[in-house]
PDB file of C-alpha atoms in Angstrom:
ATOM      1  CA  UNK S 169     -23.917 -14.600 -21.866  1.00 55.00           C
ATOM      2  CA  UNK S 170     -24.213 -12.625 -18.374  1.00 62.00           C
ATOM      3  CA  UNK S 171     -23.973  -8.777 -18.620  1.00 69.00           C
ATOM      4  CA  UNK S 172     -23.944  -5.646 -16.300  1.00 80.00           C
ATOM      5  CA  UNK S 173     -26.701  -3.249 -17.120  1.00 78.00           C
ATOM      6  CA  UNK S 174     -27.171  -0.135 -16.105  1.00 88.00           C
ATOM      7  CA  UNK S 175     -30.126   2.687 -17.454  1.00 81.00           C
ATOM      8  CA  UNK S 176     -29.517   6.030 -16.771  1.00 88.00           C
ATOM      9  CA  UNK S 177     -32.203   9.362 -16.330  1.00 85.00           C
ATOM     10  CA  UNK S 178     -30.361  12.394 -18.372  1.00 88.00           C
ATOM     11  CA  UNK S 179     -31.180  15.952 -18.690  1.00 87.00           C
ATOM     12  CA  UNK S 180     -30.076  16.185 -22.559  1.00 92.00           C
ATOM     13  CA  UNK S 181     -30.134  12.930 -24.399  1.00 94.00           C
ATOM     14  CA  UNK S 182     -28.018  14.275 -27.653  1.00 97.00           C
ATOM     15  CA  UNK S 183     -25.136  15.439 -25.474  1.00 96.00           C
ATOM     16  CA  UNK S 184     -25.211  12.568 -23.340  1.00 95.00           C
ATOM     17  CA  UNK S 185     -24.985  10.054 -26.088  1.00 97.00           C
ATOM     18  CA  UNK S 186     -22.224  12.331 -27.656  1.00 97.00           C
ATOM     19  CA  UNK S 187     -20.217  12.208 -24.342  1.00 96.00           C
ATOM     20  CA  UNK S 188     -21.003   7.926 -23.797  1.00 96.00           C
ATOM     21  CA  UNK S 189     -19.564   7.715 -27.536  1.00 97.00           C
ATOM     22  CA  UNK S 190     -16.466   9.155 -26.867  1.00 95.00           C
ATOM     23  CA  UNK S 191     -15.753   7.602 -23.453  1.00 93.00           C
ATOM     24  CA  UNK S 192     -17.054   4.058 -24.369  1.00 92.00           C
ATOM     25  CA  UNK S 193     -15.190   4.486 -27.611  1.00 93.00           C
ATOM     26  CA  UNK S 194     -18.320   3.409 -29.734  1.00 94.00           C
ATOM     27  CA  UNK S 195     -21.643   4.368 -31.006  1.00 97.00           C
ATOM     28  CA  UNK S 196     -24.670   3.374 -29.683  1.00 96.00           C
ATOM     29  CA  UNK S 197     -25.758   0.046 -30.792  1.00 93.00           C
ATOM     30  CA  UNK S 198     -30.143   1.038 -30.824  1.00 91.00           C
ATOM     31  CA  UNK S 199     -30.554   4.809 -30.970  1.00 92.00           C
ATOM     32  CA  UNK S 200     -34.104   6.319 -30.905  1.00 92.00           C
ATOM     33  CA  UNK S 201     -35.750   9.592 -30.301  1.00 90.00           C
ATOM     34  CA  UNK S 202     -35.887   8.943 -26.480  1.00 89.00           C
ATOM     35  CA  UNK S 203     -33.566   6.363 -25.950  1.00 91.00           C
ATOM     36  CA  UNK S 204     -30.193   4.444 -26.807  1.00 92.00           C
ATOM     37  CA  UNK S 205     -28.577   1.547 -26.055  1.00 91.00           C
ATOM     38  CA  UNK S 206     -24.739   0.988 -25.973  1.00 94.00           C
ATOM     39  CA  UNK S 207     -23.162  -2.384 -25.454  1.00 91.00           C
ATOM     40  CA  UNK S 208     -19.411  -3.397 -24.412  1.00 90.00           C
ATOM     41  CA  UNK S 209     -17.779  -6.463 -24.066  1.00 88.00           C
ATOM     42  CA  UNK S 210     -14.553  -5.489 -22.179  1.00 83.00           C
ATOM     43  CA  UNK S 211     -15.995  -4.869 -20.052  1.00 83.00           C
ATOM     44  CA  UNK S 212     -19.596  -6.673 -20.410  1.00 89.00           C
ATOM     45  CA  UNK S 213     -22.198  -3.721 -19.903  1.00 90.00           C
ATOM     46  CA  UNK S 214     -25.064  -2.635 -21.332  1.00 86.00           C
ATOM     47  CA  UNK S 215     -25.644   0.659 -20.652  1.00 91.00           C
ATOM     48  CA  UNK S 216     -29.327   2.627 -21.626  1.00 88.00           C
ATOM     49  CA  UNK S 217     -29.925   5.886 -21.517  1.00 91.00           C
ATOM     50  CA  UNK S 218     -33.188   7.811 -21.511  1.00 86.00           C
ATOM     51  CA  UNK S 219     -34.705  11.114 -21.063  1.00 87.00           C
ATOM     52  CA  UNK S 220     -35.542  11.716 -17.152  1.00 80.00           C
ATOM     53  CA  UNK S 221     -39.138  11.806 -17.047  1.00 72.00           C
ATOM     54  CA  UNK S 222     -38.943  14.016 -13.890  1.00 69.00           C
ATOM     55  CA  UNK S 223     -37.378  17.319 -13.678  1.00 64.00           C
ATOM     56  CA  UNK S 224     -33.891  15.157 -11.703  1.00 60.00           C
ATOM     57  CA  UNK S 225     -31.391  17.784  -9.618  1.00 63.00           C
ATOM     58  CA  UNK S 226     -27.857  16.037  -9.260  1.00 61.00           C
ATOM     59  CA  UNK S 227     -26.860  12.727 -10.073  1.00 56.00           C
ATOM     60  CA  UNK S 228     -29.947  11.850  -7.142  1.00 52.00           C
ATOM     61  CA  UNK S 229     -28.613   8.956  -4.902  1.00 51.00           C
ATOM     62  CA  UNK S 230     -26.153   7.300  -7.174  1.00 67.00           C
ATOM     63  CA  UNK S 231     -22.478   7.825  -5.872  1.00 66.00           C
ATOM     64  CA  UNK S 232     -20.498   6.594  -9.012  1.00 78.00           C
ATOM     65  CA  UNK S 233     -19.887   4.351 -11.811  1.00 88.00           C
ATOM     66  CA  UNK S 234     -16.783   2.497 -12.383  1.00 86.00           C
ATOM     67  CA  UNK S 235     -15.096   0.531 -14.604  1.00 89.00           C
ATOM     68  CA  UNK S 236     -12.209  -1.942 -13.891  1.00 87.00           C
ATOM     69  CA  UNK S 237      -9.655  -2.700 -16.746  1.00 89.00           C
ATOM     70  CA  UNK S 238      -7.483  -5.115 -16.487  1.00 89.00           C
ATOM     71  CA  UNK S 239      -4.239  -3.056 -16.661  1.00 94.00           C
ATOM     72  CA  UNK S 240      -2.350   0.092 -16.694  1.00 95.00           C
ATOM     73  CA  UNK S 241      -1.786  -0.044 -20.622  1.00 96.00           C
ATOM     74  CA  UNK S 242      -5.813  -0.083 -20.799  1.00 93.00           C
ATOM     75  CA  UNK S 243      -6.639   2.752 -18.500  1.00 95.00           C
ATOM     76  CA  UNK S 244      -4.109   4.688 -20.670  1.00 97.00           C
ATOM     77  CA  UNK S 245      -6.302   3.316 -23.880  1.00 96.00           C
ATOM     78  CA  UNK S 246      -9.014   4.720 -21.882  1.00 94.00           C
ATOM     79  CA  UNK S 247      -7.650   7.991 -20.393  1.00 97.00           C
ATOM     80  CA  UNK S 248      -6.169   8.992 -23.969  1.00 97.00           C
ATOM     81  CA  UNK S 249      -9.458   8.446 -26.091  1.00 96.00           C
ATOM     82  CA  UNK S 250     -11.483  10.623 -23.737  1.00 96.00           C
ATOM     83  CA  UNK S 251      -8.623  13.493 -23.361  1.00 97.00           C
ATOM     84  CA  UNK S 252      -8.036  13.280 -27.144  1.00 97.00           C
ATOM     85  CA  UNK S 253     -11.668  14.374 -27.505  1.00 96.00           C
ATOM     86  CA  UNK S 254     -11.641  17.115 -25.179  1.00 96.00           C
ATOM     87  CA  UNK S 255     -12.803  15.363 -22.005  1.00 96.00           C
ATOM     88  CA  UNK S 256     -11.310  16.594 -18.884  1.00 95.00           C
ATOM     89  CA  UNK S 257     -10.081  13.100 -17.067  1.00 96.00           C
ATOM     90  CA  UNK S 258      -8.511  13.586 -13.401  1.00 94.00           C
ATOM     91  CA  UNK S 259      -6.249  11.003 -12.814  1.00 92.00           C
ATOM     92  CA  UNK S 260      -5.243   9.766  -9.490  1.00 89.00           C
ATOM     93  CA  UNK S 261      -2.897   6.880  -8.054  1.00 88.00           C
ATOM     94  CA  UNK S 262      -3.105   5.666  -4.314  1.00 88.00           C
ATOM     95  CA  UNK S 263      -4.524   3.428  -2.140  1.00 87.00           C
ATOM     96  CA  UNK S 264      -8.189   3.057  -1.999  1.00 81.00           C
ATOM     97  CA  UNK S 265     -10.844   0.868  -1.335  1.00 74.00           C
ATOM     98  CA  UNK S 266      -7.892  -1.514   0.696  1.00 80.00           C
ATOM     99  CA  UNK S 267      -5.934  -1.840  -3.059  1.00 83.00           C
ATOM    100  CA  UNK S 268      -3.090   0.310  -4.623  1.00 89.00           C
ATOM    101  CA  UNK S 269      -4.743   1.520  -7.798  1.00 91.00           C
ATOM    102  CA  UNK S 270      -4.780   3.875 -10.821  1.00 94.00           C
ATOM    103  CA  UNK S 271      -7.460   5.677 -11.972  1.00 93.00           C
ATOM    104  CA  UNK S 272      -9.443   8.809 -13.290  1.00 96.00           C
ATOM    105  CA  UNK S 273     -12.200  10.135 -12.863  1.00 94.00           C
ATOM    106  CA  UNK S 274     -14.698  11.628 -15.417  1.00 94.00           C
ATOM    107  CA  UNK S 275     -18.263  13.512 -14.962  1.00 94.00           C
ATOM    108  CA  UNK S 276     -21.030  12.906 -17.236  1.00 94.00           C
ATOM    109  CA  UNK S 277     -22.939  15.729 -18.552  1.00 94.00           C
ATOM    110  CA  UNK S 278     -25.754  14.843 -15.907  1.00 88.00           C
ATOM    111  CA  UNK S 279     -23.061  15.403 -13.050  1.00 88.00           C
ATOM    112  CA  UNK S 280     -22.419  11.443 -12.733  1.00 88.00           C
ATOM    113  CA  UNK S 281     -18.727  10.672 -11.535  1.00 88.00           C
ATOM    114  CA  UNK S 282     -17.287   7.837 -13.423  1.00 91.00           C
ATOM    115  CA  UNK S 283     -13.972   5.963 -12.060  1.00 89.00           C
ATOM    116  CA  UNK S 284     -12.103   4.314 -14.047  1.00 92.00           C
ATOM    117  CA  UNK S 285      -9.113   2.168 -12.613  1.00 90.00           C
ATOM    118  CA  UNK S 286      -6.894  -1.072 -12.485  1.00 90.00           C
ATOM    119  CA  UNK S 287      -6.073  -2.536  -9.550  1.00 89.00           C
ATOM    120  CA  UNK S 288      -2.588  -2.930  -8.584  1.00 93.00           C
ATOM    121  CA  UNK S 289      -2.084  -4.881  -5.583  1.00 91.00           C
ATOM    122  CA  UNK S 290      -4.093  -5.656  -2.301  1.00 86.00           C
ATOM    123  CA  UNK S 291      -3.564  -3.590   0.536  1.00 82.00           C
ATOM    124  CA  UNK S 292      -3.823  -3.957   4.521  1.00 84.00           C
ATOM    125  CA  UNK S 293      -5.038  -0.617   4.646  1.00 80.00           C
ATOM    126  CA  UNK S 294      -8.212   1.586   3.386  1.00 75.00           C
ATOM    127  CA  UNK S 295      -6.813   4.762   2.334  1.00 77.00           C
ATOM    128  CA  UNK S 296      -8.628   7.300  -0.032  1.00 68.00           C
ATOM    129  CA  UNK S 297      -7.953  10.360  -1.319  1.00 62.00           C
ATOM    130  CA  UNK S 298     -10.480  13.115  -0.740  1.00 57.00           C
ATOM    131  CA  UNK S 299     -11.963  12.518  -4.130  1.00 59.00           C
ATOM    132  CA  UNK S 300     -12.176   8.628  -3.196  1.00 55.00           C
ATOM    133  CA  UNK S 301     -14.278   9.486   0.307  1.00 49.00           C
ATOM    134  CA  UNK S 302     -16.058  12.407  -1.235  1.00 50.00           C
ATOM    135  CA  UNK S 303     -17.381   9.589  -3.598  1.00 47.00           C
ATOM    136  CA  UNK S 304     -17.733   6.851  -1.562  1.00 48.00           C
ATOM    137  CA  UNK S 305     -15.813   4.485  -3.789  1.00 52.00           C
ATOM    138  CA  UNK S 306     -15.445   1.836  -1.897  1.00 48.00           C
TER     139      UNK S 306
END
């Protein structure tokens, strides 16, 4: 089975596994002092997260994380789970990245923007909100 993986550096590796609980909508699947491991099939991601070894300002060079679902009824799934536990989601609809798409966007507690959208339909044209440019989504 092929998988997406991703480790992240955090500041605070209680809150952050608190806040990746809530928006992956499960608990970590390995969980030690100074590390854990959560695992998703839909989509197919294994994401780590340790304690930054370095003193780390900012989310460093990284200019977002995103997650494609497949529809509109599953970014709701998504955007109502995080919002239900007192996440702050901002949504946006538009054109972006040459596609009509919905979306929100979420910061980790490290300062890490996370997009999460469906794609809609193709466009001829780039488009962007400020939020999409400011991250560099496409």
């Amino acid at each position: 089975m092929n998988q997406s993986h991703i480790s992240l550096n955090v500041h605070d590796l209680e809150r952050s596994v608190a806040f990746y609980t809530v928006f992956m909508g499960s608990e970590p699947v390995k969980r030690k002092e100074d590390y854990a491991k959560f695992e998703m099939r839909d989509p197919n991601l294994n994401l780590a997260l340790v304690p930054a070894r370095t003193p780390v300002i900012g989310p460093g060079a990284l200019s977002h994380l995103g997650v494609r679902v497949h529809n509109q009824k599953d970014l709701a799934t998504w955007h109502d789970r995080v919002k239900a536990a007192g996440l702050m989601p901002e949504g946006e609809s538009g054109v972006c990245c040459y596609a009509l798409q919905d979306k929100f966007w979420l910061k980790d507690p490290d300062g890490v923007d996370w997009e999460v959208y469906t794609v809609i339909e193709d466009s001829e044209v780039k488009g962007g909100s400020q939020k999409c440019h400011d991250a560099a989504c496409c």
